[in-house]
Amino acid sequence: MNWRNGWVPLTALLAAQTANAQSIGYEETLAAARDEQPTLQAGDLRVQGRREAAKAADALPDPRVRAGIMNLPVTGPVAFEFGEQLPTQFAVGVDQEIPNLARRRARSAAASSEVRLAEAQLGVAERDVLVKAGTAWVSLYYAQSRLDLAREALNDLRSMVPVANSAVASGSARPAESLAIRRELLEIEDAMTRIDAEREAAQARITRYVPTEDPVAVGVAPLPTAQPQSLRLNLEGNPELMLADAERVQAEVGIDLAKAEKRPDFGVSVTYGRRGSGFGDAVSIMGSVTLPIFAGSRQNPRIAAAESEAAAAVAEREDRRRALIANFEADLAAWRSAVRQWERARDELLPLARDRAALETASFAAGRADLVDVIAAKAALALLELEILEREQAAVEAAVKLQLTYGENR
């Protein structure tokens, strides 16, 4: 098969894809992910809803209206006769419950803790979205770069195929050498197939967070650098700990709510009674108070349960802090390893591979090497350059993950 006949349709396909592509930069991706993500929109609406609910948290309960007939006789000579007996009356009343001040303050604090909890949950969700969107953009950027590099390498190697075929036809090269050349080309083609799948997967991940069709990463990739000491200082303000703090405060407010039940609540009742024409109307005003006199079997167990929940929240917060530190150190170690592997391949392996390709080319020109040796050296160089880009991608992704996960809240 003539490789040129297969390459032209592929080029046309790539051109068609580029025509429909939508370019997007790294910072643009993060901004779009933050502004257009349904999960974050839902979280923001939840925060707004809890803020509105908090405004009425310490309000008095709604008053209750009562109406009916009081003291209507049902036996005797005046049974079911209204207005014939003094106590009988049509009565209309209003009852108002008045919770104690400690309960109302605790309810207000509980509503505020709900707002803080929703905000903390939104912060965690935003962090996760940014990490996934940022790393997806980096994956797409480097997949595109590796595809470009692989195409250039494949074009370079394919340009040597006619020379190899001529050498075999003239008898200056063995027929088996053409098979070796084809094997080198297949390795590059396999790499391109794998990279193209990674590109499509990265595009799919980006469109999960940024509503765009056929995204193309443009601009400059983030640097594979990090500031470990600065990141370490930001750990106490990490969204994970902010969420743990919000849950702890919510649990502590539960103690105040439970303790407020030991204080009496009050109530006021006003009743207007209309009696028969021979009697005057009447007004009744009554007050009430609850008697929490069985605290040992009612309020105290609830207080103890709330205190246990608060202590559990404190312990969970410490556990999250330790887990956060452990994850940070593990991610930091992964970043250092990725940077070192990338730098070692770039600074040590790449010069060796380039020297080998140059020497084989010079030896072939001097008649001391076969063309298959030149192609093998160039193919090895191309695969190494692809690997170096892959290592650079790993270093950049690790740095991006560190910054978006543990850096200052964006």
Short mmCIF file of C-alpha atoms in Angstrom, two decimals:
data_model
loop_
_atom_site.label_atom_id
_atom_site.label_comp_id
_atom_site.label_asym_id
_atom_site.label_seq_id
_atom_site.Cartn_x
_atom_site.Cartn_y
_atom_site.Cartn_z
CA MET A 1 0.00 0.00 0.00
CA ASN A 2 1.30 3.44 -0.89
CA TRP A 3 1.40 5.40 2.37
CA ARG A 4 0.71 8.67 0.55
CA ASN A 5 -2.69 7.43 -0.57
CA GLY A 6 -3.62 6.83 3.07
CA TRP A 7 -2.10 10.05 4.41
CA VAL A 8 -4.02 12.54 2.25
CA PRO A 9 -7.50 11.62 3.57
CA LEU A 10 -6.14 11.78 7.14
CA THR A 11 -4.80 15.27 6.48
CA ALA A 12 -8.13 16.33 5.04
CA LEU A 13 -9.93 14.91 8.08
CA LEU A 14 -7.66 16.81 10.44
CA ALA A 15 -8.26 20.01 8.48
CA ALA A 16 -12.01 19.50 8.72
CA GLN A 17 -11.78 18.93 12.46
CA THR A 18 -9.70 22.08 12.88
CA ALA A 19 -12.28 24.11 10.98
CA ASN A 20 -14.96 23.12 13.51
CA ALA A 21 -12.69 23.38 16.55
CA GLN A 22 -13.11 25.93 19.31
CA SER A 23 -9.92 27.25 20.85
CA ILE A 24 -9.69 27.61 24.61
CA GLY A 25 -6.80 28.57 26.89
CA TYR A 26 -5.92 27.29 30.34
CA GLU A 27 -7.20 30.24 32.37
CA GLU A 28 -10.22 30.49 30.09
CA THR A 29 -10.99 26.85 30.82
CA LEU A 30 -10.84 27.43 34.58
CA ALA A 31 -13.05 30.52 34.33
CA ALA A 32 -15.62 28.75 32.16
CA ALA A 33 -15.64 25.73 34.46
CA ARG A 34 -16.32 27.95 37.45
CA ASP A 35 -19.03 30.03 35.77
CA GLU A 36 -20.89 27.44 33.70
CA GLN A 37 -20.79 24.31 35.83
CA PRO A 38 -24.28 23.11 36.90
CA THR A 39 -22.91 21.62 40.12
CA LEU A 40 -21.54 24.98 41.20
CA GLN A 41 -24.70 26.76 40.14
CA ALA A 42 -26.71 24.33 42.26
CA GLY A 43 -24.38 24.89 45.20
CA ASP A 44 -24.67 28.66 44.85
CA LEU A 45 -28.47 28.44 44.77
CA ARG A 46 -28.35 26.26 47.86
CA VAL A 47 -26.29 28.90 49.67
CA GLN A 48 -28.75 31.62 48.66
CA GLY A 49 -31.67 29.50 49.85
CA ARG A 50 -30.12 28.91 53.25
CA ARG A 51 -29.31 32.59 53.63
CA GLU A 52 -32.94 33.43 53.00
CA ALA A 53 -34.04 30.79 55.51
CA ALA A 54 -31.62 32.17 58.10
CA LYS A 55 -33.47 35.51 58.09
CA ALA A 56 -36.49 33.89 59.75
CA ALA A 57 -34.62 31.44 61.96
CA ASP A 58 -35.19 33.33 65.23
CA ALA A 59 -38.69 34.55 64.42
CA LEU A 60 -41.57 33.74 66.75
CA PRO A 61 -43.90 30.91 65.72
CA ASP A 62 -47.05 31.92 63.88
CA PRO A 63 -49.92 32.83 66.20
CA ARG A 64 -52.86 30.44 66.40
CA VAL A 65 -56.52 31.53 66.19
CA ARG A 66 -59.18 29.69 68.18
CA ALA A 67 -62.94 29.97 67.76
CA GLY A 68 -65.89 28.07 69.16
CA ILE A 69 -68.70 27.88 71.72
CA MET A 70 -67.80 27.67 75.39
CA ASN A 71 -69.93 26.31 78.27
CA LEU A 72 -73.01 25.45 76.19
CA PRO A 73 -75.44 23.42 78.38
CA VAL A 74 -76.45 20.09 76.87
CA THR A 75 -78.87 18.87 79.62
CA GLY A 76 -81.54 20.44 81.75
CA PRO A 77 -84.28 22.93 80.89
CA VAL A 78 -81.94 25.24 78.94
CA ALA A 79 -80.12 22.55 77.00
CA PHE A 80 -78.65 23.87 73.77
CA GLU A 81 -80.05 27.32 74.49
CA PHE A 82 -77.53 30.07 73.89
CA GLY A 83 -77.78 33.17 76.06
CA GLU A 84 -79.85 31.55 78.82
CA GLN A 85 -76.93 30.75 81.09
CA LEU A 86 -74.12 33.04 82.17
CA PRO A 87 -70.98 31.03 81.20
CA THR A 88 -72.19 30.25 77.66
CA GLN A 89 -70.45 32.30 74.99
CA PHE A 90 -69.11 32.40 71.47
CA ALA A 91 -65.33 32.72 71.94
CA VAL A 92 -62.58 33.86 69.60
CA GLY A 93 -58.98 33.72 70.80
CA VAL A 94 -55.38 34.10 69.72
CA ASP A 95 -52.49 32.00 71.09
CA GLN A 96 -48.86 33.03 70.75
CA GLU A 97 -46.00 30.75 71.72
CA ILE A 98 -42.81 32.51 72.85
CA PRO A 99 -39.73 30.24 72.85
CA ASN A 100 -37.07 31.19 75.36
CA LEU A 101 -34.34 33.54 74.18
CA ALA A 102 -31.63 30.87 74.36
CA ARG A 103 -33.62 28.65 71.98
CA ARG A 104 -34.15 31.49 69.52
CA ARG A 105 -30.47 32.41 69.57
CA ALA A 106 -29.49 28.77 69.08
CA ARG A 107 -31.87 28.48 66.13
CA SER A 108 -30.32 31.57 64.57
CA ALA A 109 -26.83 30.14 65.10
CA ALA A 110 -27.97 26.83 63.60
CA ALA A 111 -29.27 28.61 60.51
CA SER A 112 -25.99 30.49 60.17
CA SER A 113 -24.09 27.21 60.47
CA GLU A 114 -26.23 25.79 57.66
CA VAL A 115 -25.19 28.72 55.48
CA ARG A 116 -21.55 28.21 56.36
CA LEU A 117 -21.83 24.49 55.65
CA ALA A 118 -23.37 25.14 52.23
CA GLU A 119 -20.61 27.62 51.43
CA ALA A 120 -17.94 25.12 52.48
CA GLN A 121 -19.53 22.39 50.36
CA LEU A 122 -19.57 24.80 47.43
CA GLY A 123 -15.87 25.52 48.00
CA VAL A 124 -15.01 21.82 47.90
CA ALA A 125 -17.10 21.34 44.74
CA GLU A 126 -15.44 24.32 43.05
CA ARG A 127 -11.99 23.02 43.92
CA ASP A 128 -12.78 19.59 42.48
CA VAL A 129 -14.18 21.10 39.30
CA LEU A 130 -11.13 23.31 38.79
CA VAL A 131 -8.70 20.43 39.37
CA LYS A 132 -10.46 18.18 36.87
CA ALA A 133 -10.94 20.91 34.27
CA GLY A 134 -7.35 22.14 34.62
CA THR A 135 -5.77 18.70 34.32
CA ALA A 136 -8.06 17.87 31.38
CA TRP A 137 -6.82 20.98 29.56
CA VAL A 138 -3.19 20.02 30.23
CA SER A 139 -3.86 16.51 28.92
CA LEU A 140 -5.42 17.92 25.76
CA TYR A 141 -2.59 20.42 25.24
CA TYR A 142 0.13 17.79 25.45
CA ALA A 143 -1.82 15.23 23.42
CA GLN A 144 -1.99 17.81 20.63
CA SER A 145 1.74 18.54 20.96
CA ARG A 146 2.64 14.87 20.89
CA LEU A 147 0.42 14.27 17.86
CA ASP A 148 2.16 17.08 15.99
CA LEU A 149 5.55 15.67 16.92
CA ALA A 150 4.55 12.14 15.90
CA ARG A 151 3.27 13.35 12.52
CA GLU A 152 6.53 15.16 11.83
CA ALA A 153 8.55 12.09 12.80
CA LEU A 154 6.36 9.81 10.69
CA ASN A 155 6.70 12.10 7.67
CA ASP A 156 10.47 12.16 8.14
CA LEU A 157 10.70 8.38 8.33
CA ARG A 158 8.32 7.82 5.42
CA SER A 159 10.46 10.06 3.25
CA MET A 160 13.17 7.39 3.58
CA VAL A 161 10.95 4.55 2.37
CA PRO A 162 11.57 5.25 -1.37
CA VAL A 163 15.32 5.27 -0.71
CA ALA A 164 15.05 1.91 1.04
CA ASN A 165 12.94 0.46 -1.75
CA SER A 166 15.48 1.61 -4.32
CA ALA A 167 18.29 0.07 -2.30
CA VAL A 168 16.48 -3.27 -2.15
CA ALA A 169 15.71 -3.15 -5.87
CA SER A 170 19.33 -2.41 -6.74
CA GLY A 171 20.57 -5.20 -4.49
CA SER A 172 22.54 -2.92 -2.18
CA ALA A 173 20.18 -3.71 0.71
CA ARG A 174 18.59 -6.92 1.91
CA PRO A 175 14.81 -7.35 1.44
CA ALA A 176 14.47 -7.97 5.17
CA GLU A 177 15.58 -4.39 5.82
CA SER A 178 12.37 -3.07 4.28
CA LEU A 179 10.43 -5.13 6.84
CA ALA A 180 12.51 -3.63 9.65
CA ILE A 181 11.74 -0.16 8.34
CA ARG A 182 8.04 -0.94 8.26
CA ARG A 183 8.25 -2.12 11.86
CA GLU A 184 9.71 1.23 12.93
CA LEU A 185 6.93 3.04 11.12
CA LEU A 186 4.31 0.89 12.82
CA GLU A 187 5.66 1.85 16.24
CA ILE A 188 5.18 5.52 15.45
CA GLU A 189 1.71 4.84 14.02
CA ASP A 190 0.74 2.89 17.13
CA ALA A 191 1.92 5.79 19.28
CA MET A 192 -0.20 8.18 17.20
CA THR A 193 -3.27 5.98 17.63
CA ARG A 194 -2.79 5.91 21.40
CA ILE A 195 -2.16 9.65 21.60
CA ASP A 196 -5.19 10.44 19.46
CA ALA A 197 -7.37 8.39 21.83
CA GLU A 198 -5.91 10.36 24.75
CA ARG A 199 -6.71 13.59 22.93
CA GLU A 200 -10.32 12.58 22.41
CA ALA A 201 -10.62 11.49 26.04
CA ALA A 202 -9.22 14.85 27.19
CA GLN A 203 -11.70 16.66 24.95
CA ALA A 204 -14.53 14.66 26.48
CA ARG A 205 -13.38 15.57 29.99
CA ILE A 206 -13.18 19.26 29.11
CA THR A 207 -16.67 19.33 27.60
CA ARG A 208 -17.90 17.85 30.89
CA TYR A 209 -16.97 21.14 32.56
CA VAL A 210 -16.86 23.61 29.66
CA PRO A 211 -19.78 23.49 27.20
CA THR A 212 -17.84 23.75 23.96
CA GLU A 213 -17.72 21.65 20.82
CA ASP A 214 -14.46 20.00 19.76
CA PRO A 215 -12.20 22.05 22.07
CA VAL A 216 -8.60 22.76 21.08
CA ALA A 217 -6.08 23.79 23.71
CA VAL A 218 -4.24 26.97 22.74
CA GLY A 219 -1.79 29.28 24.42
CA VAL A 220 0.97 28.35 26.82
CA ALA A 221 0.82 25.47 29.27
CA PRO A 222 1.29 26.19 32.99
CA LEU A 223 4.82 25.84 34.28
CA PRO A 224 5.72 22.55 35.99
CA THR A 225 6.72 24.46 39.11
CA ALA A 226 5.32 24.59 42.62
CA GLN A 227 6.07 26.39 45.89
CA PRO A 228 5.90 23.64 48.53
CA GLN A 229 6.41 25.93 51.52
CA SER A 230 3.74 28.39 50.38
CA LEU A 231 1.32 25.55 49.66
CA ARG A 232 1.99 24.02 53.05
CA LEU A 233 1.11 27.33 54.74
CA ASN A 234 -2.23 27.35 52.91
CA LEU A 235 -3.32 23.94 54.15
CA GLU A 236 -5.29 25.32 57.11
CA GLY A 237 -7.44 27.27 54.67
CA ASN A 238 -8.05 24.28 52.42
CA PRO A 239 -11.70 23.69 51.42
CA GLU A 240 -11.60 20.25 53.06
CA LEU A 241 -10.80 21.76 56.45
CA MET A 242 -13.25 24.59 55.90
CA LEU A 243 -15.93 21.96 55.40
CA ALA A 244 -14.80 20.09 58.51
CA ASP A 245 -14.90 23.34 60.51
CA ALA A 246 -18.42 24.06 59.28
CA GLU A 247 -19.57 20.59 60.32
CA ARG A 248 -17.91 21.04 63.72
CA VAL A 249 -19.66 24.39 64.29
CA GLN A 250 -22.95 22.86 63.26
CA ALA A 251 -22.48 20.08 65.80
CA GLU A 252 -21.57 22.56 68.54
CA VAL A 253 -24.72 24.56 67.82
CA GLY A 254 -26.62 21.35 68.43
CA ILE A 255 -25.40 21.46 72.03
CA ASP A 256 -26.85 24.95 72.49
CA LEU A 257 -30.16 23.80 71.03
CA ALA A 258 -30.28 20.85 73.39
CA LYS A 259 -29.40 23.00 76.42
CA ALA A 260 -32.07 25.54 75.48
CA GLU A 261 -34.69 22.85 76.07
CA LYS A 262 -33.90 23.04 79.79
CA ARG A 263 -35.15 26.61 79.88
CA PRO A 264 -38.89 27.28 80.03
CA ASP A 265 -40.84 28.51 77.02
CA PHE A 266 -43.72 30.90 77.38
CA GLY A 267 -47.09 31.48 75.82
CA VAL A 268 -49.83 34.11 75.77
CA SER A 269 -53.51 33.52 75.03
CA VAL A 270 -56.16 36.22 74.53
CA THR A 271 -59.84 35.25 74.19
CA TYR A 272 -62.91 37.39 73.50
CA GLY A 273 -66.25 35.85 74.47
CA ARG A 274 -69.65 37.07 73.27
CA ARG A 275 -72.48 36.08 75.60
CA GLY A 276 -76.24 36.42 75.56
CA SER A 277 -78.01 39.76 75.49
CA GLY A 278 -78.61 39.60 79.21
CA PHE A 279 -74.98 39.23 80.01
CA GLY A 280 -71.95 41.30 79.15
CA ASP A 281 -69.16 40.15 76.86
CA ALA A 282 -65.91 38.92 78.41
CA VAL A 283 -62.20 39.00 77.67
CA SER A 284 -59.74 36.44 78.99
CA ILE A 285 -55.96 36.81 79.05
CA MET A 286 -53.86 33.81 80.00
CA GLY A 287 -50.16 33.11 80.23
CA SER A 288 -48.36 29.75 80.15
CA VAL A 289 -44.90 28.42 80.82
CA THR A 290 -43.37 25.02 80.18
CA LEU A 291 -41.92 23.10 83.10
CA PRO A 292 -38.77 21.15 82.12
CA ILE A 293 -38.72 19.35 85.46
CA PHE A 294 -37.81 15.92 84.11
CA ALA A 295 -34.43 16.90 82.67
CA GLY A 296 -32.80 13.65 83.76
CA SER A 297 -34.93 11.59 81.38
CA ARG A 298 -35.58 14.17 78.67
CA GLN A 299 -33.20 17.08 78.16
CA ASN A 300 -29.99 15.67 79.68
CA PRO A 301 -29.78 12.63 77.34
CA ARG A 302 -30.25 14.94 74.36
CA ILE A 303 -27.51 17.24 75.62
CA ALA A 304 -25.18 14.29 76.09
CA ALA A 305 -25.94 13.06 72.56
CA ALA A 306 -25.26 16.53 71.11
CA GLU A 307 -21.98 16.75 73.03
CA SER A 308 -20.95 13.35 71.63
CA GLU A 309 -21.76 14.52 68.10
CA ALA A 310 -19.66 17.64 68.65
CA ALA A 311 -16.75 15.61 69.97
CA ALA A 312 -17.04 13.30 66.97
CA ALA A 313 -16.96 16.32 64.64
CA VAL A 314 -13.77 17.54 66.32
CA ALA A 315 -12.18 14.09 65.90
CA GLU A 316 -13.27 13.92 62.26
CA ARG A 317 -11.82 17.35 61.65
CA GLU A 318 -8.45 16.18 63.01
CA ASP A 319 -8.65 13.05 60.88
CA ARG A 320 -9.31 15.16 57.78
CA ARG A 321 -6.40 17.42 58.65
CA ARG A 322 -4.07 14.45 58.90
CA ALA A 323 -5.41 12.97 55.68
CA LEU A 324 -5.00 16.33 53.95
CA ILE A 325 -1.37 16.60 55.06
CA ALA A 326 -0.68 13.01 54.00
CA ASN A 327 -2.27 13.55 50.59
CA PHE A 328 -0.36 16.81 50.16
CA GLU A 329 2.97 15.17 50.93
CA ALA A 330 2.14 12.27 48.58
CA ASP A 331 1.16 14.65 45.77
CA LEU A 332 4.28 16.70 46.45
CA ALA A 333 6.44 13.58 46.17
CA ALA A 334 4.69 12.60 42.93
CA TRP A 335 5.36 16.07 41.51
CA ARG A 336 9.04 15.96 42.47
CA SER A 337 9.40 12.52 40.92
CA ALA A 338 7.65 13.59 37.71
CA VAL A 339 9.87 16.69 37.40
CA ARG A 340 13.05 14.69 37.99
CA GLN A 341 12.10 12.03 35.44
CA TRP A 342 11.26 14.70 32.88
CA GLU A 343 14.47 16.64 33.46
CA ARG A 344 16.59 13.48 33.37
CA ALA A 345 15.11 12.39 30.04
CA ARG A 346 15.36 15.92 28.59
CA ASP A 347 18.90 16.68 29.80
CA GLU A 348 20.56 13.25 29.60
CA LEU A 349 18.68 10.79 27.41
CA LEU A 350 17.68 13.22 24.65
CA PRO A 351 21.25 14.40 23.82
CA LEU A 352 22.37 10.78 23.60
CA ALA A 353 19.54 9.87 21.23
CA ARG A 354 20.25 12.92 19.06
CA ASP A 355 23.94 12.09 18.92
CA ARG A 356 23.14 8.52 17.92
CA ALA A 357 20.84 9.66 15.11
CA ALA A 358 23.45 12.15 13.87
CA LEU A 359 26.24 9.55 13.97
CA GLU A 360 24.18 6.92 12.16
CA THR A 361 23.25 9.46 9.50
CA ALA A 362 26.90 10.43 9.03
CA SER A 363 27.98 6.78 8.90
CA PHE A 364 25.31 6.03 6.29
CA ALA A 365 26.50 8.97 4.18
CA ALA A 366 30.05 7.60 4.44
CA GLY A 367 28.86 4.12 3.47
CA ARG A 368 29.65 2.55 6.84
CA ALA A 369 26.05 2.02 8.02
CA ASP A 370 22.82 0.68 6.58
CA LEU A 371 19.73 2.78 6.05
CA VAL A 372 17.83 0.61 8.51
CA ASP A 373 20.26 1.74 11.23
CA VAL A 374 19.53 5.38 10.43
CA ILE A 375 15.79 4.78 10.50
CA ALA A 376 16.02 2.85 13.76
CA ALA A 377 17.98 5.70 15.35
CA LYS A 378 15.52 8.32 14.11
CA ALA A 379 12.54 6.25 15.25
CA ALA A 380 14.11 5.80 18.67
CA LEU A 381 14.71 9.54 18.85
CA ALA A 382 11.09 10.27 17.91
CA LEU A 383 9.73 7.84 20.50
CA LEU A 384 11.99 9.35 23.14
CA GLU A 385 10.82 12.86 22.28
CA LEU A 386 7.23 11.64 22.64
CA GLU A 387 8.12 10.11 26.00
CA ILE A 388 9.75 13.35 27.13
CA LEU A 389 6.59 15.27 26.26
CA GLU A 390 4.62 12.68 28.19
CA ARG A 391 6.91 13.13 31.19
CA GLU A 392 6.60 16.89 30.91
CA GLN A 393 2.83 16.51 30.87
CA ALA A 394 3.00 14.42 34.06
CA ALA A 395 5.11 17.12 35.73
CA VAL A 396 2.75 19.92 34.64
CA GLU A 397 -0.35 17.98 35.68
CA ALA A 398 1.20 17.30 39.09
CA ALA A 399 2.02 21.00 39.50
CA VAL A 400 -1.48 22.04 38.42
CA LYS A 401 -3.03 19.57 40.83
CA LEU A 402 -0.90 20.90 43.67
CA GLN A 403 -1.79 24.51 42.94
CA LEU A 404 -5.53 23.98 42.43
CA THR A 405 -5.92 21.51 45.29
CA TYR A 406 -3.75 23.09 47.98
CA GLY A 407 -3.11 26.64 46.76
CA GLU A 408 -4.85 29.79 47.78
CA ASN A 409 -8.57 29.71 47.03
CA ARG A 410 -8.97 30.98 43.48
#
